[in-house]
mmCIF file of C-alpha atoms in Angstrom:
data_model
loop_
_atom_site.group_PDB
_atom_site.id
_atom_site.type_symbol
_atom_site.label_atom_id
_atom_site.label_comp_id
_atom_site.label_asym_id
_atom_site.label_seq_id
_atom_site.Cartn_x
_atom_site.Cartn_y
_atom_site.Cartn_z
ATOM 1 C CA MET J 292 25.705 -15.367 -22.361
ATOM 2 C CA SER J 293 27.334 -13.165 -18.831
ATOM 3 C CA ALA J 294 26.427 -14.405 -15.469
ATOM 4 C CA PHE J 295 24.307 -10.679 -15.551
ATOM 5 C CA MET J 296 22.576 -11.907 -18.720
ATOM 6 C CA LEU J 297 21.564 -14.984 -16.812
ATOM 7 C CA LEU J 298 20.915 -13.784 -12.912
ATOM 8 C CA SER J 299 18.445 -11.399 -14.422
ATOM 9 C CA THR J 300 16.974 -13.995 -16.672
ATOM 10 C CA ALA J 301 16.612 -16.133 -13.778
ATOM 11 C CA ILE J 302 14.823 -13.378 -11.294
ATOM 12 C CA ALA J 303 12.198 -11.987 -15.047
ATOM 13 C CA ALA J 304 10.984 -16.267 -15.296
ATOM 14 C CA LEU J 305 10.470 -15.835 -11.244
ATOM 15 C CA THR J 306 9.239 -12.330 -10.497
ATOM 16 C CA LEU J 307 7.267 -13.286 -14.085
ATOM 17 C CA CYS J 308 5.245 -16.088 -12.471
ATOM 18 C CA SER J 309 4.544 -15.281 -9.624
ATOM 19 C CA ALA J 310 2.943 -12.008 -11.168
ATOM 20 C CA VAL J 311 0.940 -15.022 -12.892
ATOM 21 C CA MET J 312 -0.246 -16.336 -9.524
ATOM 22 C CA VAL J 313 -1.144 -12.341 -8.541
ATOM 23 C CA ILE J 314 -3.378 -12.463 -11.144
ATOM 24 C CA THR J 315 -4.755 -16.266 -10.572
ATOM 25 C CA SER J 316 -4.867 -16.964 -6.991
ATOM 26 C CA ARG J 317 -8.323 -17.482 -5.509
ATOM 27 C CA VAL J 318 -7.781 -16.545 -2.224
ATOM 28 C CA PRO J 319 -6.331 -12.799 -2.453
ATOM 29 C CA ILE J 320 -4.445 -13.238 0.299
ATOM 30 C CA HIS J 321 -2.060 -15.894 -1.366
ATOM 31 C CA ALA J 322 -2.807 -13.159 -4.574
ATOM 32 C CA ALA J 323 -0.848 -10.876 -1.764
ATOM 33 C CA CYS J 324 2.202 -13.433 -1.051
ATOM 34 C CA PHE J 325 2.707 -13.265 -4.649
ATOM 35 C CA LEU J 326 2.555 -9.445 -4.308
ATOM 36 C CA ILE J 327 5.410 -9.680 -2.256
ATOM 37 C CA LEU J 328 7.364 -11.709 -4.050
ATOM 38 C CA THR J 329 7.086 -10.018 -7.337
ATOM 39 C CA LEU J 330 7.780 -6.807 -5.751
ATOM 40 C CA VAL J 331 11.093 -7.832 -4.377
ATOM 41 C CA GLY J 332 11.955 -9.618 -7.478
ATOM 42 C CA VAL J 333 11.170 -6.217 -8.880
ATOM 43 C CA ALA J 334 14.360 -4.809 -6.044
ATOM 44 C CA ALA J 335 16.576 -7.323 -7.206
ATOM 45 C CA GLU J 336 16.260 -6.174 -10.766
ATOM 46 C CA TYR J 337 16.750 -3.001 -9.355
ATOM 47 C CA VAL J 338 20.400 -4.014 -7.982
ATOM 48 C CA MET J 339 21.166 -5.414 -11.189
ATOM 49 C CA LEU J 340 20.912 -2.684 -13.297
ATOM 50 C CA GLU J 341 22.788 -0.817 -10.149
ATOM 51 C CA ALA J 342 19.514 1.111 -9.056
ATOM 52 C CA HIS J 343 20.527 0.188 -5.314
ATOM 53 C CA THR J 344 19.080 3.513 -3.387
ATOM 54 C CA LEU J 345 15.241 2.334 -5.305
ATOM 55 C CA ALA J 346 15.802 -1.007 -4.441
ATOM 56 C CA VAL J 347 15.553 -0.344 -0.929
ATOM 57 C CA LEU J 348 13.142 2.243 -1.623
ATOM 58 C CA GLN J 349 11.018 -0.382 -3.953
ATOM 59 C CA ILE J 350 11.005 -2.730 -0.109
ATOM 60 C CA LEU J 351 9.932 -0.235 1.989
ATOM 61 C CA VAL J 352 7.606 1.393 0.449
ATOM 62 C CA TYR J 353 5.780 -1.069 -1.867
ATOM 63 C CA ALA J 354 6.620 -4.064 -0.115
ATOM 64 C CA GLY J 355 6.467 -2.707 3.724
ATOM 65 C CA ALA J 356 3.565 0.183 2.761
ATOM 66 C CA ILE J 357 1.373 -0.508 0.604
ATOM 67 C CA VAL J 358 0.800 -4.584 0.665
ATOM 68 C CA VAL J 359 0.885 -4.809 4.413
ATOM 69 C CA LEU J 360 -1.769 -2.518 4.368
ATOM 70 C CA ILE J 361 -4.376 -4.576 1.410
ATOM 71 C CA VAL J 362 -2.887 -7.571 4.007
ATOM 72 C CA PHE J 363 -4.933 -5.177 6.468
ATOM 73 C CA VAL J 364 -7.771 -4.480 4.788
ATOM 74 C CA LEU J 365 -8.261 -8.150 3.219
ATOM 75 C CA MET J 366 -7.664 -9.124 7.062
ATOM 76 C CA LEU J 367 -10.398 -6.736 7.740
ATOM 77 C CA MET J 368 -13.002 -7.702 5.579
ATOM 78 C CA GLY J 369 -12.214 -11.346 5.819
ATOM 79 C CA SER J 370 -11.181 -13.566 2.253
ATOM 80 C CA GLY J 371 -14.656 -16.452 2.139
ATOM 81 C CA PRO J 372 -16.684 -16.006 0.648
ATOM 82 C CA ASN J 373 -16.810 -12.827 -1.917
ATOM 83 C CA ASP J 374 -14.019 -13.827 -3.835
ATOM 84 C CA GLU J 375 -13.872 -15.556 -6.442
ATOM 85 C CA GLU J 376 -15.737 -17.016 -9.902
ATOM 86 C CA PRO J 377 -14.131 -18.307 -12.179
ATOM 87 C CA VAL J 378 -12.250 -15.086 -13.837
ATOM 88 C CA GLY J 379 -14.686 -13.190 -16.516
ATOM 89 C CA LEU J 380 -12.595 -13.216 -19.513
ATOM 90 C CA GLY J 381 -12.504 -16.351 -19.948
ATOM 91 C CA VAL J 382 -10.086 -19.244 -21.424
ATOM 92 C CA HIS J 383 -9.612 -19.501 -24.985
ATOM 93 C CA ARG J 384 -9.778 -14.721 -24.877
ATOM 94 C CA ALA J 385 -7.464 -15.308 -22.238
ATOM 95 C CA VAL J 386 -4.966 -16.961 -24.085
ATOM 96 C CA ILE J 387 -5.905 -15.675 -27.884
ATOM 97 C CA LEU J 388 -4.621 -12.445 -26.123
ATOM 98 C CA GLY J 389 -1.581 -13.477 -23.991
ATOM 99 C CA GLY J 390 -0.353 -14.877 -27.708
ATOM 100 C CA LEU J 391 -0.645 -11.314 -28.808
ATOM 101 C CA VAL J 392 1.646 -10.487 -26.504
ATOM 102 C CA VAL J 393 4.337 -12.681 -27.173
ATOM 103 C CA ALA J 394 3.602 -12.575 -31.039
ATOM 104 C CA MET J 395 3.535 -8.164 -31.475
ATOM 105 C CA VAL J 396 6.923 -7.895 -28.732
ATOM 106 C CA SER J 397 8.628 -10.904 -30.876
ATOM 107 C CA MET J 398 8.047 -9.647 -33.938
ATOM 108 C CA GLY J 399 9.183 -5.753 -32.401
ATOM 109 C CA TYR J 400 11.956 -7.305 -30.820
ATOM 110 C CA ALA J 401 12.805 -9.658 -34.292
ATOM 111 C CA GLY J 402 12.443 -6.309 -36.312
ATOM 112 C CA VAL J 403 14.611 -4.190 -34.222
ATOM 113 C CA HIS J 404 17.251 -6.575 -34.459
ATOM 114 C CA GLY J 405 17.208 -7.438 -37.971
ATOM 115 C CA TRP J 406 16.351 -10.884 -37.801
ATOM 116 C CA ILE J 407 13.267 -9.782 -40.091
ATOM 117 C CA THR J 408 13.069 -6.227 -41.991
ATOM 118 C CA ARG J 409 11.399 -3.310 -40.125
ATOM 119 C CA PRO J 410 8.277 -2.715 -42.615
ATOM 120 C CA PHE J 411 7.910 -6.490 -42.574
ATOM 121 C CA SER J 412 7.411 -7.070 -38.683
ATOM 122 C CA VAL J 413 5.024 -4.164 -38.480
ATOM 123 C CA ALA J 414 2.723 -6.375 -41.249
ATOM 124 C CA LEU J 415 3.085 -9.601 -39.474
ATOM 125 C CA GLN J 416 2.180 -6.830 -36.011
ATOM 126 C CA VAL J 417 -0.863 -5.395 -37.631
ATOM 127 C CA LEU J 418 -1.822 -8.850 -39.299
ATOM 128 C CA ALA J 419 -1.974 -10.287 -35.397
ATOM 129 C CA LEU J 420 -3.422 -7.863 -33.793
ATOM 130 C CA VAL J 421 -6.224 -7.980 -36.691
ATOM 131 C CA GLY J 422 -6.201 -11.448 -37.223
ATOM 132 C CA SER J 423 -6.532 -11.977 -32.885
ATOM 133 C CA VAL J 424 -10.420 -9.664 -33.338
ATOM 134 C CA PRO J 425 -12.617 -12.486 -35.060
ATOM 135 C CA ALA J 426 -10.437 -15.371 -32.707
ATOM 136 C CA LEU J 427 -11.936 -13.628 -29.978
ATOM 137 C CA LEU J 428 -15.609 -12.694 -31.003
ATOM 138 C CA LEU J 429 -15.353 -16.623 -32.093
ATOM 139 C CA VAL J 430 -13.870 -19.026 -29.397
ATOM 140 C CA PRO J 431 -16.239 -19.709 -26.391
ATOM 141 C CA GLY J 432 -16.907 -17.180 -23.676
ATOM 142 C CA PRO J 433 -16.834 -17.538 -20.388
ATOM 143 C CA GLU J 434 -20.298 -18.175 -19.912
ATOM 144 C CA GLU J 435 -19.727 -21.093 -22.218
ATOM 145 C CA GLU J 436 -17.025 -22.844 -20.882
ATOM 146 C CA LYS J 437 -17.021 -24.598 -17.999
ATOM 147 C CA ALA J 438 -12.981 -23.938 -16.624
ATOM 148 C CA ARG J 439 -11.535 -26.548 -14.782
ATOM 149 C CA LYS J 440 -9.975 -25.076 -11.453
ATOM 150 C CA GLY J 441 -6.065 -23.757 -12.449
ATOM 151 C CA SER J 442 -6.016 -24.387 -16.870
ATOM 152 C CA PHE J 443 -6.482 -20.751 -16.753
ATOM 153 C CA ARG J 444 -3.332 -20.199 -15.427
ATOM 154 C CA ILE J 445 -1.292 -23.424 -17.216
ATOM 155 C CA SER J 446 -2.268 -21.513 -19.912
ATOM 156 C CA VAL J 447 -0.920 -18.529 -19.306
ATOM 157 C CA GLY J 448 2.512 -20.215 -17.913
ATOM 158 C CA ALA J 449 2.244 -21.854 -21.332
ATOM 159 C CA VAL J 450 2.157 -18.530 -22.740
ATOM 160 C CA LEU J 451 5.013 -17.189 -20.992
ATOM 161 C CA ALA J 452 6.792 -20.042 -20.830
ATOM 162 C CA VAL J 453 7.122 -19.621 -24.520
ATOM 163 C CA GLY J 454 8.267 -16.439 -24.349
ATOM 164 C CA LEU J 455 11.272 -17.228 -21.941
ATOM 165 C CA LEU J 456 12.413 -19.429 -24.099
ATOM 166 C CA VAL J 457 12.466 -17.631 -27.204
ATOM 167 C CA PHE J 458 14.016 -15.184 -25.682
ATOM 168 C CA LEU J 459 16.991 -17.388 -23.832
ATOM 169 C CA GLY J 460 17.561 -18.396 -26.998
ATOM 170 C CA GLN J 461 17.704 -15.157 -28.721
ATOM 171 C CA ALA J 462 19.727 -14.434 -26.190
ATOM 172 C CA LEU J 463 22.066 -16.950 -26.490
ATOM 173 C CA ARG J 464 22.876 -16.712 -30.205
ATOM 174 C CA VAL J 465 23.055 -12.554 -29.857
ATOM 175 C CA GLU J 466 25.958 -10.554 -28.481
ATOM 176 C CA GLY J 467 25.378 -6.879 -26.939
ATOM 177 C CA GLY J 468 21.701 -6.504 -27.752
ATOM 178 C CA ALA J 469 19.353 -3.619 -28.267
ATOM 179 C CA ALA J 470 21.113 -1.106 -25.591
ATOM 180 C CA ALA J 471 23.960 -3.170 -24.136
ATOM 181 C CA ALA J 472 24.851 -1.265 -20.694
ATOM 182 C CA SER J 473 28.157 -0.036 -20.566
ATOM 183 C CA ALA J 474 30.231 1.006 -17.373
ATOM 184 C CA ALA J 475 28.468 3.795 -15.443
ATOM 185 C CA ALA J 476 29.640 6.412 -12.472
ATOM 186 C CA ASP J 477 31.182 5.508 -9.016
ATOM 187 C CA ASP J 478 27.886 7.216 -7.791
ATOM 188 C CA TYR J 479 25.309 6.024 -9.845
ATOM 189 C CA GLY J 480 22.278 5.038 -8.337
ATOM 190 C CA THR J 481 23.230 6.069 -5.430
ATOM 191 C CA LEU J 482 21.445 8.592 -2.552
ATOM 192 C CA ALA J 483 23.466 11.346 -3.434
ATOM 193 C CA PRO J 484 23.051 12.247 -6.705
ATOM 194 C CA LEU J 485 18.943 11.384 -6.758
ATOM 195 C CA GLY J 486 19.117 13.676 -2.900
ATOM 196 C CA GLU J 487 20.733 16.484 -4.975
ATOM 197 C CA LEU J 488 17.530 16.807 -8.215
ATOM 198 C CA LEU J 489 14.807 15.992 -5.926
ATOM 199 C CA LEU J 490 16.276 19.269 -3.594
ATOM 200 C CA GLY J 491 17.500 21.455 -7.213
ATOM 201 C CA PRO J 492 15.801 21.183 -10.049
ATOM 202 C CA TYR J 493 13.451 18.748 -9.071
ATOM 203 C CA VAL J 494 11.790 20.435 -5.470
ATOM 204 C CA PHE J 495 8.623 21.634 -7.526
ATOM 205 C CA SER J 496 7.347 17.814 -8.171
ATOM 206 C CA PHE J 497 9.288 16.953 -4.906
ATOM 207 C CA GLU J 498 6.383 19.521 -3.098
ATOM 208 C CA ILE J 499 4.234 18.844 -5.709
ATOM 209 C CA ILE J 500 4.334 14.395 -4.344
ATOM 210 C CA SER J 501 4.071 16.009 -0.473
ATOM 211 C CA LEU J 502 0.587 17.800 -1.340
ATOM 212 C CA LEU J 503 -0.460 15.359 -3.340
ATOM 213 C CA LEU J 504 0.477 12.376 -0.568
ATOM 214 C CA MET J 505 -0.978 14.928 2.073
ATOM 215 C CA VAL J 506 -4.087 15.642 0.304
ATOM 216 C CA ALA J 507 -4.689 11.991 -0.088
ATOM 217 C CA ILE J 508 -4.582 10.918 3.484
ATOM 218 C CA VAL J 509 -7.194 13.481 4.356
ATOM 219 C CA GLY J 510 -9.375 11.965 1.731
ATOM 220 C CA ALA J 511 -8.913 8.342 2.976
ATOM 221 C CA VAL J 512 -9.949 9.472 6.587
ATOM 222 C CA ALA J 513 -12.805 11.636 4.670
ATOM 223 C CA LEU J 514 -13.795 9.262 3.384
ATOM 224 C CA LEU J 515 -14.079 6.534 5.596
ATOM 225 C CA ARG J 516 -15.648 9.104 8.509
ATOM 226 C CA ARG J 517 -18.847 7.179 10.187
ATOM 227 C CA ARG J 518 -21.855 7.634 8.932
ATOM 228 C CA GLU J 519 -23.067 7.959 12.270
ATOM 229 C CA GLU J 520 -20.759 10.854 12.946
ATOM 230 C CA ALA J 521 -21.172 12.880 9.886
ATOM 231 C CA SER J 522 -24.842 12.513 10.958
ATOM 232 C CA ARG J 523 -24.794 13.830 14.134
ATOM 233 C CA GLU J 524 -22.893 16.309 13.847
ATOM 234 C CA GLU J 525 -25.166 18.024 11.550
ATOM 235 C CA GLU J 526 -28.144 17.542 14.514
ATOM 236 C CA VAL J 527 -25.845 18.908 16.468
ATOM 237 C CA LYS J 528 -25.791 21.874 13.806
ATOM 238 C CA GLU J 529 -29.532 22.377 13.506
ATOM 239 C CA MET Z 80 28.468 -5.705 -16.094
ATOM 240 C CA THR Z 81 27.811 -6.819 -19.041
ATOM 241 C CA GLY Z 82 25.125 -8.025 -21.491
ATOM 242 C CA SER Z 83 21.549 -7.093 -22.940
ATOM 243 C CA LEU Z 84 18.856 -5.030 -21.165
ATOM 244 C CA ASP Z 85 16.701 -6.754 -23.550
ATOM 245 C CA ILE Z 86 15.370 -9.424 -20.946
ATOM 246 C CA PHE Z 87 14.735 -6.152 -18.125
ATOM 247 C CA LEU Z 88 12.826 -4.606 -21.210
ATOM 248 C CA PHE Z 89 10.370 -7.933 -21.296
ATOM 249 C CA LEU Z 90 9.762 -8.357 -17.760
ATOM 250 C CA SER Z 91 7.886 -4.982 -18.162
ATOM 251 C CA ILE Z 92 5.910 -5.435 -20.939
ATOM 252 C CA GLY Z 93 4.774 -8.767 -19.155
ATOM 253 C CA LEU Z 94 4.037 -7.093 -16.270
ATOM 254 C CA PHE Z 95 1.888 -4.736 -17.700
ATOM 255 C CA SER Z 96 0.476 -7.629 -19.537
ATOM 256 C CA LEU Z 97 -0.899 -9.183 -16.298
ATOM 257 C CA GLY Z 98 -0.942 -6.085 -14.898
ATOM 258 C CA ALA Z 99 -3.241 -5.100 -17.730
ATOM 259 C CA LEU Z 100 -4.969 -8.933 -17.581
ATOM 260 C CA GLY Z 101 -5.663 -8.470 -14.362
ATOM 261 C CA VAL Z 102 -7.537 -5.537 -14.195
ATOM 262 C CA LEU Z 103 -9.589 -6.510 -16.759
ATOM 263 C CA MET Z 104 -9.768 -9.807 -15.678
ATOM 264 C CA ARG Z 105 -10.808 -9.965 -11.525
ATOM 265 C CA ARG Z 106 -13.719 -8.973 -9.715
ATOM 266 C CA ASN Z 107 -12.991 -8.714 -6.246
ATOM 267 C CA ALA Z 108 -11.612 -4.311 -6.514
ATOM 268 C CA LEU Z 109 -8.218 -5.471 -3.712
ATOM 269 C CA LEU Z 110 -6.984 -7.236 -6.668
ATOM 270 C CA VAL Z 111 -8.093 -5.186 -9.054
ATOM 271 C CA LEU Z 112 -5.684 -2.777 -6.607
ATOM 272 C CA MET Z 113 -2.947 -5.681 -6.428
ATOM 273 C CA ALA Z 114 -2.533 -5.431 -10.898
ATOM 274 C CA ILE Z 115 -2.571 -2.366 -11.130
ATOM 275 C CA GLU Z 116 0.018 -2.001 -7.794
ATOM 276 C CA LEU Z 117 1.922 -3.859 -11.665
ATOM 277 C CA MET Z 118 1.644 -2.126 -14.121
ATOM 278 C CA LEU Z 119 2.949 1.238 -12.257
ATOM 279 C CA ASN Z 120 5.837 -1.708 -11.187
ATOM 280 C CA ALA Z 121 6.896 -2.358 -15.122
ATOM 281 C CA VAL Z 122 6.862 1.219 -15.930
ATOM 282 C CA ASN Z 123 9.000 2.653 -12.933
ATOM 283 C CA LEU Z 124 11.435 -1.027 -14.137
ATOM 284 C CA ALA Z 125 10.769 0.708 -18.084
ATOM 285 C CA PHE Z 126 12.490 3.652 -16.189
ATOM 286 C CA VAL Z 127 14.900 2.518 -14.072
ATOM 287 C CA SER Z 128 16.082 0.152 -17.138
ATOM 288 C CA PHE Z 129 16.578 2.592 -19.814
ATOM 289 C CA ALA Z 130 18.631 4.777 -17.106
ATOM 290 C CA ARG Z 131 20.856 2.310 -16.967
ATOM 291 C CA SER Z 132 22.003 2.305 -20.654
ATOM 292 C CA TRP Z 133 22.098 6.357 -20.662
ATOM 293 C CA ALA Z 134 24.185 6.047 -17.440
ATOM 294 C CA SER Z 135 27.639 5.961 -19.553
ATOM 295 C CA ALA Z 136 26.506 8.247 -22.138
ATOM 296 C CA ASP Z 137 23.985 11.466 -20.102
ATOM 297 C CA PRO Z 138 23.900 10.289 -16.251
ATOM 298 C CA GLY Z 139 22.025 13.326 -15.591
ATOM 299 C CA ASN Z 140 19.700 12.688 -17.175
ATOM 300 C CA ALA Z 141 19.993 9.264 -16.507
ATOM 301 C CA ASP Z 142 19.189 10.125 -12.412
ATOM 302 C CA ALA Z 143 16.545 12.569 -13.622
ATOM 303 C CA ALA Z 144 14.580 8.796 -14.373
ATOM 304 C CA GLN Z 145 15.232 7.645 -11.311
ATOM 305 C CA VAL Z 146 13.613 10.272 -9.663
ATOM 306 C CA PHE Z 147 10.724 9.607 -11.725
ATOM 307 C CA VAL Z 148 11.014 6.634 -10.719
ATOM 308 C CA LEU Z 149 10.308 8.579 -6.988
ATOM 309 C CA MET Z 150 7.276 10.420 -8.142
ATOM 310 C CA ILE Z 151 6.158 7.490 -9.697
ATOM 311 C CA MET Z 152 6.585 5.221 -6.237
ATOM 312 C CA GLY Z 153 4.823 8.400 -4.654
ATOM 313 C CA VAL Z 154 1.942 8.386 -6.187
ATOM 314 C CA ALA Z 155 1.650 4.735 -6.209
ATOM 315 C CA ALA Z 156 1.348 5.081 -2.376
ATOM 316 C CA ALA Z 157 -1.378 8.073 -2.688
ATOM 317 C CA GLU Z 158 -3.508 6.276 -5.395
ATOM 318 C CA ALA Z 159 -3.295 2.644 -2.846
ATOM 319 C CA ALA Z 160 -4.274 4.429 0.404
ATOM 320 C CA ILE Z 161 -7.023 6.553 -2.236
ATOM 321 C CA GLY Z 162 -8.398 2.800 -3.775
ATOM 322 C CA ILE Z 163 -8.102 1.316 -0.617
ATOM 323 C CA ALA Z 164 -10.134 3.796 1.679
ATOM 324 C CA ILE Z 165 -12.725 3.606 -1.765
ATOM 325 C CA VAL Z 166 -12.691 -0.249 -1.270
ATOM 326 C CA VAL Z 167 -13.579 -0.191 2.263
ATOM 327 C CA SER Z 168 -16.322 2.597 2.239
ATOM 328 C CA ILE Z 169 -18.223 -0.245 -0.472
ATOM 329 C CA PHE Z 170 -17.537 -2.808 1.673
ATOM 330 C CA ARG Z 171 -19.072 -1.220 4.596
ATOM 331 C CA ALA Z 172 -21.958 0.090 2.080
ATOM 332 C CA ARG Z 173 -22.569 -3.005 0.502
ATOM 333 C CA ALA Z 174 -20.663 -5.747 2.445
ATOM 334 C CA SER Z 175 -19.211 -7.215 -1.326
ATOM 335 C CA VAL Z 176 -15.647 -5.580 -2.882
ATOM 336 C CA SER Z 177 -16.109 -7.099 -6.782
ATOM 337 C CA VAL Z 178 -16.713 -4.525 -8.904
ATOM 338 C CA ASP Z 179 -19.111 -5.418 -11.067
ATOM 339 C CA GLU Z 180 -22.146 -5.317 -8.315
ATOM 340 C CA PRO Z 181 -21.581 -1.349 -7.397
ATOM 341 C CA GLY Z 182 -23.803 0.381 -10.992
ATOM 342 C CA GLU Z 183 -25.880 2.986 -9.420
ATOM 343 C CA LEU Z 184 -24.677 5.669 -11.694
ATOM 344 C CA HIS Z 185 -25.032 3.526 -14.355
ATOM 345 C CA GLY Z 186 -27.941 5.521 -16.799
#
């Protein structure tokens, strides 16, 4: 197991844990802070994948613009009484869904690597999928269960930890893997080839994106115009 | 740099699942938007890791995959702007950001 694997697995674990915190935090501002941590973790994974331009853009666009916008609106609304309510899905159902995802992924992984035959892995996946339906229906829903605060977070964390441990165990056993990375070109992930593509063959989609952003800005302004101003303008017209 | 790219795909799956779970579970509309950002990031990460695995065999298409990620980032920015505008206008109308409350169009 190389240093590359160790580092990228550690970053992945950190990113996944902060993603769990994003969707389980009861205080929205905390969720926004953990969202920043998640996005920076993804940017770090981009660096591990030698996509340096995208890593910089990830931090600029997501952590720098989108999260700031979200935090701004959170501050505007006040993060007091209207947040949270226990989770709508219920602890038991959420854990079953998380376990289903882990089971599906590990079966697929084992099938791809040939530890079990592919039809067998597909059969196991179908079995897990079919079996989870009655399990979801049978366990108590969110209304019946009195979920203790934080127990959901612990259970999602446990499912994730088991999944990561399984992955680490397999990574220690297997050298290589499905898509072993080999050396890339010198200018891979730098700005130059991206810029040439953006203003060359993909110039049309580039312009479409700029048009989309323009429409989004105008749409946001139109949505948020005060009603009084609109009615006043109508009076003027009449 | 040697090693498998599987961990990135695992992270991508995990982030997407958590994002989907967040959209289903949370009632605060802003947290739903954050969960959508998580899902978009998961897709981007999958794009970048597959691009990396093709970087030596097919450099042109690997760069094109990164251009695609840029496009997704642009769409995500537009989505966040419009989504937050909608949330703010709902908040103005009813002083709440719960996604369960607005139901006038329900038949």
